[in-house]
Amino acid sequence: MSLLKKTTIRHSLFIILIFIVLTTLRLLWLAYFLPTSDQPLAKKGIFDIHNQQLFDEEVLNLDGEWLYYPGLLLDPLNIDNSKSPQSFKQTTRTIPMRDSEVSTQRYGTYRLKILLNHNAPKDHRYAVRIPAVSTASALYINGELVDQSGKVATDSQNHKGQAAPYTLYFTNKQPEIDLILHVSNFDTSISNSIDKRILFGSASAIEHHQMINDLSLATISIILILFALFSTLVFLFIYPKPIVLLFTVGFLLPLADELISYDQSIITWLHLDYVWSFKLSTIIYLGSSFFFIQFMRVLLVKYHNAKSFKRLFAFYGLSAFLTVVLPISWLLVINSFYYMLYVVSFLFVVVLALKEYLENQKQSTAFIALTALGTMNGIIWAYIKSIYDFDIPIYPFDYLFVMLGFSGYWFKRFFENKAQINQLIAKLQKDDALKDEFLSSSSQKLWDPMNKMVTLGQSIYDNPNNKLMADDKQNLKHLIDIGRSMSFTLNDILDFTRLKEGNLHLHKKNVSIQSIVYGVFDMLRFITSGKQIHMNSTIPRAFPNVVADENRLIQILFNLLHNAIKYTSAGSIKISAHIENNMAVIHIRDTGLGMDDDIQSRLFSPYEQGNDNNDGIGLGLLISKKLIELHGGTLRIHSIPNKGSDVYFTLPLAEGEFNEEQSYIEKEDLHLPIEEHNSSPTAEKQFKILMVDDDPVNLTIMRSLFATSEYAVTTVTSSEMALEVLQQDDWDLVIIDAMLPYISGYALIEIIREYYSLLELPILILTARNYSEDVFAGFAHGANDYVTKPISSLELKVRSRALIDLKYSINQRLHLETAWLQAQIQPHFLFNTLNSIASLSTIDTDRMIDLMHHFGEYLHASFDVRNLQRVVPLKDELELVRSYLYINQQRFGNLLNIEWDIDDNINIDIPPISLQTLVENAIRHGVLKQEEGGTVCVRIKDFSDHVAVSVVDDGVGIDPSILDELQSGSNSTNAGVGIRNTDLRLKRIYRQRLQIKSTLNEGTTVTFHIPKNK
């Protein structure tokens, strides 16, 4: 016999054993409370126990024949003084009645005489428990009204149904007890039937019986309340998901059902009539069944999505609806259907639970099986009890087993999840190490060849003597830009990986802190756009140099100042420095939001940010702190909420004497009074170059690289001197170091650009880092090109000569068109695609290969030489769009839905990258601006004289002011390069423009028409 078969048999035996235990407990409970077989029966309205001793612990059922007077409410006080009861219309009814018959008599009287033992004490206390009678009852004992449920009447106006049980305690001094029970029912069509037993016995016996019921009900109530409270606490403090509240409701509804079943009078405080009380109790009954099935479905792992659950839920919903809208006469008819629904649905989940337990054979599923067994046992015995009319106290052990199953399941799942989490943590740690190793090795291997390719490509592109076709040269330019973007990404990955592993090495030298500060100020100037922030430095002019890696010092100041700007909407950011314990202490003070103690305590944890925002990944301060510590310094933060922060760090001073001169320099705009003049190409081969660097050694080295026969080089050591020299001659090229004191290289370029355009005077900037922010700052301020330090002699000469040649040879119109086409390819899209490919390499290689294939198609289509043609075939443009959309769907998943609505056999030409631009704009500025994403539809319709091309999205829409700028054709930056370029090309080729319709928060439709005669 196989091991699996033996295990299945063992678990099956376990299920059978549990069921036997539950059945045994139920039988013991039943045997203890069942009445003895020698209990008397009432005959013709007489219950004779005069020969029987009534024990204190014995409860009698007043079963048998009661006298019944239909259509008559006997007067208990005058019944013996007027005429004998036999003169009234009289019959007998057996209590409890098996079936309720339809009757036209809406009221009547039940009567029973109890003949007591003559030896019974005269002051003995008795008790009678009247069950719920349809639908109002009033009990008279020896002619006295003692209690009632509802209000008995002979007409519907005075009648009030309630159908609630009640218990009477009384003292009887006579040898017999005359029970008269008035009943009336104007709420339903059935007769005034009593389908449950009436209990009689000594007061102590009834109290004992009642106490057992109360304790059982209290036990069930406490269990359900505790579990509901537990679920609520889990929702509030641990797992705030709606599914947890489902458990809370699932425990409270059975509690309400049990309370109402025990005593319906608890809903009288709602002041409902009998009909709506009946409907409410029925809905609660259905709801408790529904929610039990629902959270059993949640617990089932394998059969969680079984289709039968949906059918059951539909039946429960239909039943609740019918309960509300149908009259009570119909509800009484279909009530048996409700019971069948209850039984079938419960047995269904029981079978699934047992099946899952036998198939999975896990310890956690064993507790679900225990819950299912307890439920099934309760269903079986509820059916038996309804058939034989047992009046047994509430049985709490089924609930105990069900709750034990739930508790055991949750605790077991907790420990299983904890073990699984530990395994995942170990796996993630291993994968993280593999990821770091992969990123580090890949970055190191790719960085050098990538930069060589970019340098070589740039040299070929700048060479005026190359024989490349215009399309090939344009594609080469695209490849160079893509290569540079990839280089920036690889640098970031490499730095972070090295820092994390502790393998980042510094190249320390004497560095002027003043030069670095002003350079970083200008690098970050674009971030302060729109903010009223004033940045200045009060570092003394004679402040000594520090020992630092210039590249990393720029990175430190960039991160800290960027962080200060991010959390300062208006005010000032000041940098100061002083000497303390032979260390330079640099303070960065801002008047921004500040931070409380809790945020400050978490600030240097990875991926933590000052507040909730989407800027960055929360590594800036941590990286700065690690870099400062590598320099031998420390980083501290002092911050007060809503008042600002003071971030200060220390660096070792360079060797040398410190001048105590305390002169403070404020940055201010400098104006260059240069007379306008036109530069014409010169036939001489000697070109004039101006070099600006505060380090004379660097100037000497760079000057030696340029042959005096071709170049006339002039060198200056400050921005002020450069501005003076620029007025004295015509220059072919200016080479400027980015980090200059007081007037940085970026600021100097900006001043020069007030008088010289990019073509009139090319500028080459020298940067310490090859990072994207440095490069962006250089180009943003007006540089034509850049070279990173340490300077490569070949690169400097090639780039310088290329810029000089650019001044005389490049056509401005072609350059602008190329820039427009290039601007449509977003570097971030390429970065994110490469990151997605890298991520999939360790998760799903098949998806990675597929994504790389589409990425290659996208690049091939994007850089196809035909993109510079006037028009291209529609199918080529659609291939580009399909590749682009596939990549985005892999990145954003369910956030991006794509619809295609394209007529067949359309054969036209359209401007290249026009449709792709509109689709990209719809995704980036439309649907992805919404948290829930959205849908983009590409629609191409064939008409008799034209083809309509539309891009429709249900995104955030376009602001009316921006929409007006787009439709006016202005050159505002809000209009966007891609949209403006597409609109201009359509206007130039077809003499028509883009048609844009947009509604905020509803979506945008962009359409253009391609005439068929073009």
PDB file of N, CA and C in Angstrom, residues 315-371:
ATOM      1  N   PHE A 315     -28.680  32.630  -4.643  1.00  0.00           N
ATOM      2  CA  PHE A 315     -29.887  32.134  -3.982  1.00  0.00           C
ATOM      3  C   PHE A 315     -30.139  32.867  -2.663  1.00  0.00           C
ATOM      4  N   TYR A 316     -29.073  33.121  -1.917  1.00  0.00           N
ATOM      5  CA  TYR A 316     -29.235  33.843  -0.651  1.00  0.00           C
ATOM      6  C   TYR A 316     -29.702  35.276  -0.900  1.00  0.00           C
ATOM      7  N   GLY A 317     -29.145  35.905  -1.912  1.00  0.00           N
ATOM      8  CA  GLY A 317     -29.582  37.253  -2.243  1.00  0.00           C
ATOM      9  C   GLY A 317     -31.041  37.283  -2.675  1.00  0.00           C
ATOM     10  N   LEU A 318     -31.456  36.298  -3.495  1.00  0.00           N
ATOM     11  CA  LEU A 318     -32.849  36.215  -3.925  1.00  0.00           C
ATOM     12  C   LEU A 318     -33.765  35.965  -2.729  1.00  0.00           C
ATOM     13  N   SER A 319     -33.321  35.100  -1.813  1.00  0.00           N
ATOM     14  CA  SER A 319     -34.144  34.799  -0.642  1.00  0.00           C
ATOM     15  C   SER A 319     -34.346  36.035   0.223  1.00  0.00           C
ATOM     16  N   ALA A 320     -33.278  36.812   0.428  1.00  0.00           N
ATOM     17  CA  ALA A 320     -33.398  38.039   1.228  1.00  0.00           C
ATOM     18  C   ALA A 320     -34.349  39.026   0.561  1.00  0.00           C
ATOM     19  N   PHE A 321     -34.260  39.126  -0.770  1.00  0.00           N
ATOM     20  CA  PHE A 321     -35.156  40.031  -1.494  1.00  0.00           C
ATOM     21  C   PHE A 321     -36.610  39.597  -1.365  1.00  0.00           C
ATOM     22  N   LEU A 322     -36.861  38.283  -1.530  1.00  0.00           N
ATOM     23  CA  LEU A 322     -38.224  37.779  -1.411  1.00  0.00           C
ATOM     24  C   LEU A 322     -38.761  37.969   0.003  1.00  0.00           C
ATOM     25  N   THR A 323     -37.895  37.822   0.990  1.00  0.00           N
ATOM     26  CA  THR A 323     -38.331  38.006   2.379  1.00  0.00           C
ATOM     27  C   THR A 323     -38.837  39.424   2.602  1.00  0.00           C
ATOM     28  N   VAL A 324     -38.227  40.385   1.971  1.00  0.00           N
ATOM     29  CA  VAL A 324     -38.618  41.780   2.167  1.00  0.00           C
ATOM     30  C   VAL A 324     -39.909  42.093   1.428  1.00  0.00           C
ATOM     31  N   VAL A 325     -40.068  41.600   0.199  1.00  0.00           N
ATOM     32  CA  VAL A 325     -41.179  42.046  -0.653  1.00  0.00           C
ATOM     33  C   VAL A 325     -42.421  41.166  -0.555  1.00  0.00           C
ATOM     34  N   LEU A 326     -42.272  39.888  -0.208  1.00  0.00           N
ATOM     35  CA  LEU A 326     -43.433  38.989  -0.214  1.00  0.00           C
ATOM     36  C   LEU A 326     -44.251  39.149   1.058  1.00  0.00           C
ATOM     37  N   PRO A 327     -45.562  38.902   0.973  1.00  0.00           N
ATOM     38  CA  PRO A 327     -46.398  38.907   2.185  1.00  0.00           C
ATOM     39  C   PRO A 327     -46.062  37.699   3.052  1.00  0.00           C
ATOM     40  N   ILE A 328     -46.428  37.782   4.319  1.00  0.00           N
ATOM     41  CA  ILE A 328     -46.025  36.744   5.256  1.00  0.00           C
ATOM     42  C   ILE A 328     -46.676  35.411   4.949  1.00  0.00           C
ATOM     43  N   SER A 329     -47.861  35.437   4.333  1.00  0.00           N
ATOM     44  CA  SER A 329     -48.514  34.175   3.988  1.00  0.00           C
ATOM     45  C   SER A 329     -47.681  33.367   3.002  1.00  0.00           C
ATOM     46  N   TRP A 330     -47.035  34.055   2.075  1.00  0.00           N
ATOM     47  CA  TRP A 330     -46.157  33.380   1.128  1.00  0.00           C
ATOM     48  C   TRP A 330     -44.862  32.936   1.801  1.00  0.00           C
ATOM     49  N   LEU A 331     -44.387  33.770   2.716  1.00  0.00           N
ATOM     50  CA  LEU A 331     -43.122  33.433   3.375  1.00  0.00           C
ATOM     51  C   LEU A 331     -43.255  32.156   4.181  1.00  0.00           C
ATOM     52  N   LEU A 332     -44.406  31.965   4.810  1.00  0.00           N
ATOM     53  CA  LEU A 332     -44.604  30.734   5.574  1.00  0.00           C
ATOM     54  C   LEU A 332     -44.590  29.516   4.667  1.00  0.00           C
ATOM     55  N   VAL A 333     -45.024  29.704   3.407  1.00  0.00           N
ATOM     56  CA  VAL A 333     -45.033  28.588   2.459  1.00  0.00           C
ATOM     57  C   VAL A 333     -43.617  28.245   1.999  1.00  0.00           C
ATOM     58  N   ILE A 334     -42.803  29.298   1.705  1.00  0.00           N
ATOM     59  CA  ILE A 334     -41.461  29.039   1.168  1.00  0.00           C
ATOM     60  C   ILE A 334     -40.416  28.934   2.275  1.00  0.00           C
ATOM     61  N   ASN A 335     -40.842  28.961   3.539  1.00  0.00           N
ATOM     62  CA  ASN A 335     -39.888  28.869   4.631  1.00  0.00           C
ATOM     63  C   ASN A 335     -39.128  27.554   4.609  1.00  0.00           C
ATOM     64  N   SER A 336     -39.805  26.515   4.137  1.00  0.00           N
ATOM     65  CA  SER A 336     -39.127  25.213   4.022  1.00  0.00           C
ATOM     66  C   SER A 336     -38.020  25.265   2.975  1.00  0.00           C
ATOM     67  N   PHE A 337     -38.221  26.094   1.941  1.00  0.00           N
ATOM     68  CA  PHE A 337     -37.164  26.264   0.937  1.00  0.00           C
ATOM     69  C   PHE A 337     -35.923  26.897   1.558  1.00  0.00           C
ATOM     70  N   TYR A 338     -36.162  27.864   2.442  1.00  0.00           N
ATOM     71  CA  TYR A 338     -35.036  28.486   3.132  1.00  0.00           C
ATOM     72  C   TYR A 338     -34.257  27.451   3.926  1.00  0.00           C
ATOM     73  N   TYR A 339     -34.993  26.586   4.600  1.00  0.00           N
ATOM     74  CA  TYR A 339     -34.308  25.560   5.395  1.00  0.00           C
ATOM     75  C   TYR A 339     -33.505  24.623   4.496  1.00  0.00           C
ATOM     76  N   MET A 340     -34.069  24.278   3.342  1.00  0.00           N
ATOM     77  CA  MET A 340     -33.340  23.421   2.402  1.00  0.00           C
ATOM     78  C   MET A 340     -32.095  24.129   1.877  1.00  0.00           C
ATOM     79  N   LEU A 341     -32.233  25.432   1.597  1.00  0.00           N
ATOM     80  CA  LEU A 341     -31.067  26.208   1.148  1.00  0.00           C
ATOM     81  C   LEU A 341     -29.991  26.204   2.224  1.00  0.00           C
ATOM     82  N   TYR A 342     -30.425  26.368   3.451  1.00  0.00           N
ATOM     83  CA  TYR A 342     -29.499  26.363   4.589  1.00  0.00           C
ATOM     84  C   TYR A 342     -28.764  25.026   4.677  1.00  0.00           C
ATOM     85  N   VAL A 343     -29.516  23.943   4.573  1.00  0.00           N
ATOM     86  CA  VAL A 343     -28.920  22.602   4.705  1.00  0.00           C
ATOM     87  C   VAL A 343     -27.989  22.315   3.537  1.00  0.00           C
ATOM     88  N   VAL A 344     -28.455  22.601   2.320  1.00  0.00           N
ATOM     89  CA  VAL A 344     -27.648  22.280   1.130  1.00  0.00           C
ATOM     90  C   VAL A 344     -26.350  23.081   1.128  1.00  0.00           C
ATOM     91  N   SER A 345     -26.439  24.380   1.440  1.00  0.00           N
ATOM     92  CA  SER A 345     -25.238  25.217   1.403  1.00  0.00           C
ATOM     93  C   SER A 345     -24.248  24.795   2.482  1.00  0.00           C
ATOM     94  N   PHE A 346     -24.764  24.468   3.675  1.00  0.00           N
ATOM     95  CA  PHE A 346     -23.850  24.050   4.729  1.00  0.00           C
ATOM     96  C   PHE A 346     -23.199  22.719   4.388  1.00  0.00           C
ATOM     97  N   LEU A 347     -23.982  21.782   3.904  1.00  0.00           N
ATOM     98  CA  LEU A 347     -23.399  20.482   3.539  1.00  0.00           C
ATOM     99  C   LEU A 347     -22.390  20.639   2.399  1.00  0.00           C
ATOM    100  N   PHE A 348     -22.646  21.617   1.512  1.00  0.00           N
ATOM    101  CA  PHE A 348     -21.718  21.850   0.404  1.00  0.00           C
ATOM    102  C   PHE A 348     -20.340  22.281   0.914  1.00  0.00           C
ATOM    103  N   VAL A 349     -20.321  23.274   1.823  1.00  0.00           N
ATOM    104  CA  VAL A 349     -19.023  23.714   2.338  1.00  0.00           C
ATOM    105  C   VAL A 349     -18.400  22.645   3.226  1.00  0.00           C
ATOM    106  N   VAL A 350     -19.218  21.851   3.897  1.00  0.00           N
ATOM    107  CA  VAL A 350     -18.674  20.761   4.713  1.00  0.00           C
ATOM    108  C   VAL A 350     -17.958  19.751   3.826  1.00  0.00           C
ATOM    109  N   VAL A 351     -18.587  19.396   2.720  1.00  0.00           N
ATOM    110  CA  VAL A 351     -17.976  18.428   1.803  1.00  0.00           C
ATOM    111  C   VAL A 351     -16.676  18.986   1.228  1.00  0.00           C
ATOM    112  N   LEU A 352     -16.688  20.280   0.822  1.00  0.00           N
ATOM    113  CA  LEU A 352     -15.468  20.874   0.278  1.00  0.00           C
ATOM    114  C   LEU A 352     -14.358  20.925   1.318  1.00  0.00           C
ATOM    115  N   ALA A 353     -14.730  21.260   2.571  1.00  0.00           N
ATOM    116  CA  ALA A 353     -13.719  21.328   3.626  1.00  0.00           C
ATOM    117  C   ALA A 353     -13.098  19.965   3.887  1.00  0.00           C
ATOM    118  N   LEU A 354     -13.930  18.931   3.960  1.00  0.00           N
ATOM    119  CA  LEU A 354     -13.406  17.575   4.185  1.00  0.00           C
ATOM    120  C   LEU A 354     -12.588  17.108   2.978  1.00  0.00           C
ATOM    121  N   LYS A 355     -13.054  17.479   1.791  1.00  0.00           N
ATOM    122  CA  LYS A 355     -12.327  17.074   0.584  1.00  0.00           C
ATOM    123  C   LYS A 355     -10.956  17.741   0.533  1.00  0.00           C
ATOM    124  N   GLU A 356     -10.911  19.026   0.863  1.00  0.00           N
ATOM    125  CA  GLU A 356      -9.626  19.727   0.863  1.00  0.00           C
ATOM    126  C   GLU A 356      -8.699  19.151   1.920  1.00  0.00           C
ATOM    127  N   TYR A 357      -9.256  18.779   3.062  1.00  0.00           N
ATOM    128  CA  TYR A 357      -8.428  18.189   4.116  1.00  0.00           C
ATOM    129  C   TYR A 357      -7.831  16.869   3.657  1.00  0.00           C
ATOM    130  N   LEU A 358      -8.635  16.030   3.020  1.00  0.00           N
ATOM    131  CA  LEU A 358      -8.141  14.722   2.561  1.00  0.00           C
ATOM    132  C   LEU A 358      -7.134  14.875   1.428  1.00  0.00           C
ATOM    133  N   GLU A 359      -7.310  15.921   0.601  1.00  0.00           N
ATOM    134  CA  GLU A 359      -6.389  16.104  -0.520  1.00  0.00           C
ATOM    135  C   GLU A 359      -5.092  16.767  -0.093  1.00  0.00           C
ATOM    136  N   ASN A 360      -5.174  17.803   0.735  1.00  0.00           N
ATOM    137  CA  ASN A 360      -3.969  18.523   1.155  1.00  0.00           C
ATOM    138  C   ASN A 360      -3.266  17.852   2.313  1.00  0.00           C
ATOM    139  N   GLN A 361      -4.064  17.339   3.268  1.00  0.00           N
ATOM    140  CA  GLN A 361      -3.524  16.638   4.426  1.00  0.00           C
ATOM    141  C   GLN A 361      -2.513  17.499   5.185  1.00  0.00           C
ATOM    142  N   LYS A 362      -2.851  18.805   5.305  1.00  0.00           N
ATOM    143  CA  LYS A 362      -2.038  19.705   6.104  1.00  0.00           C
ATOM    144  C   LYS A 362      -2.690  19.879   7.462  1.00  0.00           C
ATOM    145  N   GLN A 363      -1.888  20.270   8.429  1.00  0.00           N
ATOM    146  CA  GLN A 363      -2.416  20.438   9.770  1.00  0.00           C
ATOM    147  C   GLN A 363      -3.422  21.581   9.836  1.00  0.00           C
ATOM    148  N   SER A 364      -3.193  22.643   9.068  1.00  0.00           N
ATOM    149  CA  SER A 364      -4.122  23.769   9.105  1.00  0.00           C
ATOM    150  C   SER A 364      -5.481  23.378   8.538  1.00  0.00           C
ATOM    151  N   THR A 365      -5.506  22.559   7.473  1.00  0.00           N
ATOM    152  CA  THR A 365      -6.786  22.142   6.905  1.00  0.00           C
ATOM    153  C   THR A 365      -7.510  21.181   7.831  1.00  0.00           C
ATOM    154  N   ALA A 366      -6.790  20.524   8.750  1.00  0.00           N
ATOM    155  CA  ALA A 366      -7.448  19.644   9.719  1.00  0.00           C
ATOM    156  C   ALA A 366      -8.399  20.449  10.601  1.00  0.00           C
ATOM    157  N   PHE A 367      -8.032  21.676  10.922  1.00  0.00           N
ATOM    158  CA  PHE A 367      -8.898  22.514  11.758  1.00  0.00           C
ATOM    159  C   PHE A 367     -10.130  22.971  10.975  1.00  0.00           C
ATOM    160  N   ILE A 368      -9.987  23.173   9.676  1.00  0.00           N
ATOM    161  CA  ILE A 368     -11.164  23.477   8.860  1.00  0.00           C
ATOM    162  C   ILE A 368     -12.098  22.279   8.847  1.00  0.00           C
ATOM    163  N   ALA A 369     -11.507  21.076   8.749  1.00  0.00           N
ATOM    164  CA  ALA A 369     -12.319  19.865   8.793  1.00  0.00           C
ATOM    165  C   ALA A 369     -13.046  19.748  10.120  1.00  0.00           C
ATOM    166  N   LEU A 370     -12.377  20.102  11.217  1.00  0.00           N
ATOM    167  CA  LEU A 370     -13.026  20.071  12.530  1.00  0.00           C
ATOM    168  C   LEU A 370     -14.204  21.045  12.557  1.00  0.00           C
ATOM    169  N   THR A 371     -14.035  22.230  12.011  1.00  0.00           N
ATOM    170  CA  THR A 371     -15.129  23.193  11.917  1.00  0.00           C
ATOM    171  C   THR A 371     -16.274  22.636  11.086  1.00  0.00           C
TER     172      THR A 371
END
